[in-house]
Tab-separated table of N, CA and C and ligand atoms in Angstrom:
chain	number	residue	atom	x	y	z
A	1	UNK	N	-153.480	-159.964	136.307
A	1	UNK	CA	-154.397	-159.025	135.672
A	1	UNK	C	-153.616	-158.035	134.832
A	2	UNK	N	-154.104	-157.767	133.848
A	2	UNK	CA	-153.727	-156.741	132.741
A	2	UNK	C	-154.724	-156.098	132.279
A	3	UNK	N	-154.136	-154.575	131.630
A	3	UNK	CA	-155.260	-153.746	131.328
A	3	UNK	C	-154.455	-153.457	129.875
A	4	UNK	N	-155.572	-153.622	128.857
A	4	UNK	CA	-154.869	-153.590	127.553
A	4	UNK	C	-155.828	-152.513	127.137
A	5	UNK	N	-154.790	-151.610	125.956
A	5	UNK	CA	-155.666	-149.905	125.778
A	5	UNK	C	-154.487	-150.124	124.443
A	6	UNK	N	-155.234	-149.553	123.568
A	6	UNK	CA	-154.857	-149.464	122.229
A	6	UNK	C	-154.357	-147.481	122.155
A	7	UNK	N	-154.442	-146.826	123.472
A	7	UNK	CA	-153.979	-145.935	122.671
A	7	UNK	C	-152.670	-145.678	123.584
A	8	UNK	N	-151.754	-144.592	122.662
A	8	UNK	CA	-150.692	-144.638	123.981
A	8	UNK	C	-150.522	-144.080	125.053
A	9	UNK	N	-149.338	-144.175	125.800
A	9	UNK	CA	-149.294	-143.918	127.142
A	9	UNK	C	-149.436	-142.474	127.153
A	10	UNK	N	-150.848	-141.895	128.347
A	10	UNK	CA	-151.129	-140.968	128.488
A	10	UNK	C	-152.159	-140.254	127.320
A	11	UNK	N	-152.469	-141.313	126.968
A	11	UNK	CA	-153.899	-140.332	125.791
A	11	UNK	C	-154.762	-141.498	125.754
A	12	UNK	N	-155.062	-141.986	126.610
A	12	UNK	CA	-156.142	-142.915	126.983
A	12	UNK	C	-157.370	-142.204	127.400
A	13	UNK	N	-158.495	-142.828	126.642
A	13	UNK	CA	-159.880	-142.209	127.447
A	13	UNK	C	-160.147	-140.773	126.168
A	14	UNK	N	-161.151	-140.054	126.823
A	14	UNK	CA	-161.565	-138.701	125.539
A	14	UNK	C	-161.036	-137.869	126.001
A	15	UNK	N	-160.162	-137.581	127.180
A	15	UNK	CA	-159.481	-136.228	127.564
A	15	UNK	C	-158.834	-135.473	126.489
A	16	UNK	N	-157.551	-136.021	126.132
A	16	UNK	CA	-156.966	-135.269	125.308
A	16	UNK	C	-157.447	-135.729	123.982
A	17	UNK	N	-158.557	-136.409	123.841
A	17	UNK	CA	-158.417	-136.644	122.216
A	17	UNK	C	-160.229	-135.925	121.642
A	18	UNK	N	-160.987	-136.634	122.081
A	18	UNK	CA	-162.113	-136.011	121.482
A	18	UNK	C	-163.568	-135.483	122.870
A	19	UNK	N	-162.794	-135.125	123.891
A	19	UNK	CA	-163.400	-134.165	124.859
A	19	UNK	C	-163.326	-132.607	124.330
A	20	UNK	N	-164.567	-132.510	124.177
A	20	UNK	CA	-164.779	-131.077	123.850
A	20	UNK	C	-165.005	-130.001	124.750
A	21	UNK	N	-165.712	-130.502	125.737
A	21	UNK	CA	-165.981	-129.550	127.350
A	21	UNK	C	-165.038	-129.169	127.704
A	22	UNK	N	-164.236	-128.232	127.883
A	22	UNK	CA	-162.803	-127.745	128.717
A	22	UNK	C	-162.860	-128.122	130.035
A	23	UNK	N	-163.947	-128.845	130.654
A	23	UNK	CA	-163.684	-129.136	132.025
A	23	UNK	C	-164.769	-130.412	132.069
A	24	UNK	N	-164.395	-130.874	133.256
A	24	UNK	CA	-165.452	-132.529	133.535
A	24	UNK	C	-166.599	-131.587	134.166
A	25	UNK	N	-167.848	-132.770	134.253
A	25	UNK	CA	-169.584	-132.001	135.039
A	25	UNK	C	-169.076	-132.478	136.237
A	26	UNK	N	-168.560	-133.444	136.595
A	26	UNK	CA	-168.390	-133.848	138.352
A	26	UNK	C	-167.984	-132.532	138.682
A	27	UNK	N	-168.604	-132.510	139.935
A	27	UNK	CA	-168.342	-131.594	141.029
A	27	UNK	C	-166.690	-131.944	141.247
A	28	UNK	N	-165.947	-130.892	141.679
A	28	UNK	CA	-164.294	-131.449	142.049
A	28	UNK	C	-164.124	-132.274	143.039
A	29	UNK	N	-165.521	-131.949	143.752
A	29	UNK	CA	-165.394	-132.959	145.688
A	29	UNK	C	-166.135	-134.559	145.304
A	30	UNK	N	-166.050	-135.019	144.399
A	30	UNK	CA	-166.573	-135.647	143.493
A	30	UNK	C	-165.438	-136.824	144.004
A	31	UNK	N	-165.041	-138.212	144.774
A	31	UNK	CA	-164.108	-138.929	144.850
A	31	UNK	C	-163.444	-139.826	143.859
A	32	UNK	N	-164.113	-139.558	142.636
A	32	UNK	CA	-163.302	-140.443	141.577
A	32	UNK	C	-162.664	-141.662	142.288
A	33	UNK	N	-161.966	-142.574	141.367
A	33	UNK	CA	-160.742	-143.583	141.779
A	33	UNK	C	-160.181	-143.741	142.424
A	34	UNK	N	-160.247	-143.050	143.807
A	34	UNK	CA	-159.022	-142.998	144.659
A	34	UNK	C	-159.736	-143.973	145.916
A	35	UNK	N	-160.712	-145.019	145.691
A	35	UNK	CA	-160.579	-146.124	146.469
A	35	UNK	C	-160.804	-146.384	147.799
A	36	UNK	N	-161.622	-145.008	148.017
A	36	UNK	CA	-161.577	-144.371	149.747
A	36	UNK	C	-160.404	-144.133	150.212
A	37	UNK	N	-159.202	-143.664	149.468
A	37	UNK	CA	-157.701	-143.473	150.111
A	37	UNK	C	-157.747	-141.893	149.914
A	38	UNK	N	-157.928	-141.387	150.738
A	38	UNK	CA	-157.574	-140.063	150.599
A	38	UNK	C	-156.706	-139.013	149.895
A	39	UNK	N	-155.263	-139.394	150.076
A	39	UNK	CA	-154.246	-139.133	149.621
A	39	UNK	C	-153.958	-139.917	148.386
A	40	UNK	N	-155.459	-140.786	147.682
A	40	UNK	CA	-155.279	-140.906	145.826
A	40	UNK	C	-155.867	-139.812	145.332
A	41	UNK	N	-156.674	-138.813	145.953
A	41	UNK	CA	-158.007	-138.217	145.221
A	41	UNK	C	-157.423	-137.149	144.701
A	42	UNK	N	-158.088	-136.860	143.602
A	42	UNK	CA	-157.732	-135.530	142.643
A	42	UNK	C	-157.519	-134.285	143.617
A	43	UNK	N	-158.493	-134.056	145.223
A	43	UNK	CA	-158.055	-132.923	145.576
A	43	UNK	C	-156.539	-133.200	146.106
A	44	UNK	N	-156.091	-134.465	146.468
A	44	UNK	CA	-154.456	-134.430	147.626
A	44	UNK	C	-153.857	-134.096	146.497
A	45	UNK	N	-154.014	-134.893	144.973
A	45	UNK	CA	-153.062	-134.483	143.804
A	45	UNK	C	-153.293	-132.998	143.539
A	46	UNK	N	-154.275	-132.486	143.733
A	46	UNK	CA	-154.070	-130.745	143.397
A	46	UNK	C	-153.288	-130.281	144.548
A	47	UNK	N	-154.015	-130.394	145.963
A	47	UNK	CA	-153.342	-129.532	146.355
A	47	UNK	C	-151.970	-129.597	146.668
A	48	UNK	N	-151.413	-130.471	146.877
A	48	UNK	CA	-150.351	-131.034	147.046
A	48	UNK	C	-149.049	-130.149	146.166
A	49	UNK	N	-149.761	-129.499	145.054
A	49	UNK	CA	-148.844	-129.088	143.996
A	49	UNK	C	-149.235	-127.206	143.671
A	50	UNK	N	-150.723	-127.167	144.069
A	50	UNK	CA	-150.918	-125.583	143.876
A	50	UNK	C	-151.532	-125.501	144.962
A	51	UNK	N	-151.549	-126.056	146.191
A	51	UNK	CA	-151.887	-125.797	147.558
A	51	UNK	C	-153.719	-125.475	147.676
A	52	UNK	N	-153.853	-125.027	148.915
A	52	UNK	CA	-155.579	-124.990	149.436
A	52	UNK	C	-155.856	-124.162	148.690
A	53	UNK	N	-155.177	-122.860	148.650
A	53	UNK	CA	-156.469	-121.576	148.121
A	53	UNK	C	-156.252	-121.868	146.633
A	54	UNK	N	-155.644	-122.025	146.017
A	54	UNK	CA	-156.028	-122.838	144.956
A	54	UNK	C	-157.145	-123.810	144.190
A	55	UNK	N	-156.923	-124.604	145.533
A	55	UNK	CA	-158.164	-125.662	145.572
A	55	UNK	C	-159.651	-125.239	145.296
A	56	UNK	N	-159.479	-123.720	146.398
A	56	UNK	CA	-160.832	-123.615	147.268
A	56	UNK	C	-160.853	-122.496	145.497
A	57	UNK	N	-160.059	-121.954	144.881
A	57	UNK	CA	-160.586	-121.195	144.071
A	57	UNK	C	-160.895	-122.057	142.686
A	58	UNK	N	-160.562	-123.081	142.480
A	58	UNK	CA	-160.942	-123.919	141.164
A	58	UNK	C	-161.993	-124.537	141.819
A	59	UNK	N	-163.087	-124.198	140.324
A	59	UNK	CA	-164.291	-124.516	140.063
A	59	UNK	C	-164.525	-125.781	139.469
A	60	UNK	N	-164.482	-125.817	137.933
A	60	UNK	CA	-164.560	-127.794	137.800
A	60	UNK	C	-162.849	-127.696	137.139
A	61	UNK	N	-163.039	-129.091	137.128
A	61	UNK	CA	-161.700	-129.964	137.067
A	61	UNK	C	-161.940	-129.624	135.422
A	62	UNK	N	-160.492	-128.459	134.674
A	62	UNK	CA	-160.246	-128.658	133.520
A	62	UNK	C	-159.987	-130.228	132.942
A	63	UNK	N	-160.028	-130.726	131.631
A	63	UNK	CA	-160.145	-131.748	131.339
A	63	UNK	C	-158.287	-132.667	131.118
A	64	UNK	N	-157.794	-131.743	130.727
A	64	UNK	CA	-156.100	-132.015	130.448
A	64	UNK	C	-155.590	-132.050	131.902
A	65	UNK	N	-156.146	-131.254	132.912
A	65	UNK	CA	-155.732	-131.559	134.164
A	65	UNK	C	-156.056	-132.967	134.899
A	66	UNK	N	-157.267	-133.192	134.140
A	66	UNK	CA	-158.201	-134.787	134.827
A	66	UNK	C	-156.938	-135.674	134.159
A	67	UNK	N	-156.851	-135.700	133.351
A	67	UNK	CA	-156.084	-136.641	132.282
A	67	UNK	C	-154.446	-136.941	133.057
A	68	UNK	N	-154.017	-135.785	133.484
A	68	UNK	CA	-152.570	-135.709	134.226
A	68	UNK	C	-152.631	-136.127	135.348
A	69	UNK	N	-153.786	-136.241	136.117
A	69	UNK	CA	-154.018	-136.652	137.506
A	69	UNK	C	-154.109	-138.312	136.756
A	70	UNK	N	-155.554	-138.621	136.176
A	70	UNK	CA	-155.082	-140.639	136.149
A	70	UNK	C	-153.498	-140.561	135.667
A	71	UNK	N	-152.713	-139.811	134.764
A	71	UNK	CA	-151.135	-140.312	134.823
A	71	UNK	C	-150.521	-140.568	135.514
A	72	UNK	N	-150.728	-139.928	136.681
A	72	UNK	CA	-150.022	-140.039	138.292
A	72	UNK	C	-150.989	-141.251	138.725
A	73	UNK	N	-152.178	-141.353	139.016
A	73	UNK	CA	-152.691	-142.533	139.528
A	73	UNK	C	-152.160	-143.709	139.235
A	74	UNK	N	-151.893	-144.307	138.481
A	74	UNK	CA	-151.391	-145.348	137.080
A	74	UNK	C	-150.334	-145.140	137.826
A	75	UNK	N	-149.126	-144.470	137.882
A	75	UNK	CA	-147.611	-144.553	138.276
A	75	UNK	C	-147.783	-144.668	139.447
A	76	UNK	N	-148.241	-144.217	140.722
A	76	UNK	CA	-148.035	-144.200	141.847
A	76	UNK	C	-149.129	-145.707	142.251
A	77	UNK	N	-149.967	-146.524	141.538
A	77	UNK	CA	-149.957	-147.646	141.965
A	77	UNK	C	-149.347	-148.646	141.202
A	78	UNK	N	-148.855	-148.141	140.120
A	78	UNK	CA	-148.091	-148.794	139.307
A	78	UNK	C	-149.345	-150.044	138.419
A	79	UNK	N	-149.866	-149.336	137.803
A	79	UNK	CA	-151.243	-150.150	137.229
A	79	UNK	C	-150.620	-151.384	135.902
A	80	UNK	N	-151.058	-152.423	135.965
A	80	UNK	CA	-150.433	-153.024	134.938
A	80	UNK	C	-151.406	-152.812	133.337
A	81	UNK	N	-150.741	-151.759	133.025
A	81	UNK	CA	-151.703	-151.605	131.605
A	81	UNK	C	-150.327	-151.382	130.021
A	82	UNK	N	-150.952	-152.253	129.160
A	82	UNK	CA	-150.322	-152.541	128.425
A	82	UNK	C	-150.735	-151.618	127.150
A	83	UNK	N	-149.772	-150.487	126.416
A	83	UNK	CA	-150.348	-149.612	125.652
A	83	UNK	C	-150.368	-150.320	124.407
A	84	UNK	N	-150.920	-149.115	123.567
A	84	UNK	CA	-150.914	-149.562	122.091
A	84	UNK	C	-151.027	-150.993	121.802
A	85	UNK	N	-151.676	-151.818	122.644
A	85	UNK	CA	-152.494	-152.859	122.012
A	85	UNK	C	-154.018	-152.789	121.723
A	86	UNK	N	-154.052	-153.524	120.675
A	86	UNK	CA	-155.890	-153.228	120.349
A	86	UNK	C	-156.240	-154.750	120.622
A	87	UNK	N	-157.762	-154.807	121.327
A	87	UNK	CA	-158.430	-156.017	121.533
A	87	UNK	C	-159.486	-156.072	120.259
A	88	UNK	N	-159.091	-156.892	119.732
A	88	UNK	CA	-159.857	-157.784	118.857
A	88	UNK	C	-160.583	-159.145	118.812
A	89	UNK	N	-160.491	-159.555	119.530
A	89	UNK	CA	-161.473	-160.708	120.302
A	89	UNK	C	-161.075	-161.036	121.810
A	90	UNK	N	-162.254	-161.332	122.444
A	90	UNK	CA	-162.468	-162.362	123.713
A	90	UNK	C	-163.266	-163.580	123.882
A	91	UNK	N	-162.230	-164.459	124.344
A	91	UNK	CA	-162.565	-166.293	124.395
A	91	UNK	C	-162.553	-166.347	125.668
A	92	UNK	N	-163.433	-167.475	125.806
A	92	UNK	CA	-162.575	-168.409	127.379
A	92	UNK	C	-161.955	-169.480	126.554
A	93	UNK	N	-161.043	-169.715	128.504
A	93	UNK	CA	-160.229	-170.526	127.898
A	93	UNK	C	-160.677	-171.661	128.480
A	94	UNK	N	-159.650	-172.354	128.189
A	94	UNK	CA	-159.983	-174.138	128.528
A	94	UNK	C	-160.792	-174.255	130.409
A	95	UNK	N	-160.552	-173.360	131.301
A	95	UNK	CA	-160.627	-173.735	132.469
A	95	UNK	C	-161.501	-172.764	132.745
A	96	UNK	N	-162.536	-171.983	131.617
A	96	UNK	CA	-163.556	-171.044	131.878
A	96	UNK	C	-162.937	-169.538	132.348
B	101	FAD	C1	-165.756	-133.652	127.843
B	101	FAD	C2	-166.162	-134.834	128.709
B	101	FAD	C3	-166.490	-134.618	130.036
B	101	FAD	C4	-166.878	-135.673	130.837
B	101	FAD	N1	-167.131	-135.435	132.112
B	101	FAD	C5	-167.419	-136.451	132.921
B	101	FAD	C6	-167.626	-136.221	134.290
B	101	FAD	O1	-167.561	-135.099	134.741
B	101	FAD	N2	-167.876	-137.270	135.089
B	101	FAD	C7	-167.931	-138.547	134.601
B	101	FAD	O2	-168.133	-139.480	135.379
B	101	FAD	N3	-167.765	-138.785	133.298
B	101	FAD	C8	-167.511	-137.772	132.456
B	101	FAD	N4	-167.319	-138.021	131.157
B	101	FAD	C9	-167.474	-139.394	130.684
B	101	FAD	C10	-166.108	-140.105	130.687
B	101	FAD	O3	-165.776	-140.271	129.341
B	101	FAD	C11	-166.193	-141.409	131.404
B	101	FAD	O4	-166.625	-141.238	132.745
B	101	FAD	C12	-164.850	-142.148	131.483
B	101	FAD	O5	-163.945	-141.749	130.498
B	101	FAD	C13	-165.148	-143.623	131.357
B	101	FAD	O6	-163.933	-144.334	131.545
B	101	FAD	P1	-163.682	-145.713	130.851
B	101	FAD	O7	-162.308	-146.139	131.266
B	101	FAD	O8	-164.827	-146.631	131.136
B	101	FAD	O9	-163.753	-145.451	129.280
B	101	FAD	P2	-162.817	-144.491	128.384
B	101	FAD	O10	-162.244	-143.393	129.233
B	101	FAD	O11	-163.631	-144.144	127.187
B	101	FAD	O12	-161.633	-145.434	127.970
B	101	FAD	C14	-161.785	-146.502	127.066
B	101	FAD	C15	-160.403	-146.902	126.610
B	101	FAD	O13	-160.519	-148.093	125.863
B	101	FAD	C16	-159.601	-148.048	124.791
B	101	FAD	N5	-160.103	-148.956	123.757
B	101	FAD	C17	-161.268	-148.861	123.076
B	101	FAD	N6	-161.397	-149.899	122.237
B	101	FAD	C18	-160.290	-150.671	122.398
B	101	FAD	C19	-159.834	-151.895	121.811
B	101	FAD	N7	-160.538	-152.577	120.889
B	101	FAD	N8	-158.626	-152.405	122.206
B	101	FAD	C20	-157.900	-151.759	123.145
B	101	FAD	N9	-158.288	-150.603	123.741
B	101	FAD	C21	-159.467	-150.075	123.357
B	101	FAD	C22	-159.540	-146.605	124.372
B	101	FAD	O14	-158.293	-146.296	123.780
B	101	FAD	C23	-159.747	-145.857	125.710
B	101	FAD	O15	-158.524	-145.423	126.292
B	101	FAD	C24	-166.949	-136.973	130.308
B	101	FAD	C25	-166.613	-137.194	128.976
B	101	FAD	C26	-166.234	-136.134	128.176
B	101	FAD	C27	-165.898	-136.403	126.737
């Protein structure tokens, strides 16, 4: 499996490029991607780095912060995604 993204590493998605909201609508307790693993979820990556009262005092998830958290997601499972390629068609192949 491969994940092919035409833009480059770390400016994938509208975070840093054409997100205008300074913060996401999800609630922060909100489990995103992290797979039912606890220690993937945006709160272990916050607090982990600006601790609980931190936590307990941020309201929504600024958007450049969302963006730095999937960077770490991606590295710490080591995601196979291939940058700066653009998809321009999809076939099957001979074996469907
Ligand atoms: C300001 C803002 C706030 C938001 N807040 C929330 C929120 O709180 N909660 C929520 O669930 N959603 C929110 N969203 C919606 C959010 O955009 C989506 O939930 C999320 O980004 C969808 O992820 P995705 O991977 O499906 O698509 P995207 O994040 O849009 O990623 C698509 C990727 O495909 C790549 N791509 C496109 N075409 C090609 C091609 N031909 N070849 C190769 N690569 C290509 C792009 O480069 C891009 O990186 C928000 C959006 C914005 C803009």
């Amino acid at each position: 499996m491969i994940c092919l993204d035409r833009a480059e590493q770390g400016r994938e998605g509208p975070w840093l490029n054409y997100a205008r909201m300074p913060t996401l609508r999800t609630p922060k307790t909100a489990v995103g991607p992290a797979l039912g693993v606890p220690a993937l979820t945006f709160r272990a990556w916050f607090s982990a780095q600006y601790g609980a009262e931190a936590w307990n005092a941020l309201d929504k998830i600024p958007t450049p912060m969302w963006m730095a958290y999937l960077c770490w997601y991606r590295k710490v499972l080591d995601l196979p995604v291939r940058n700066q390629t653009n998809v321009t068609d999809i076939a099957f192949c001979d074996n469907g």
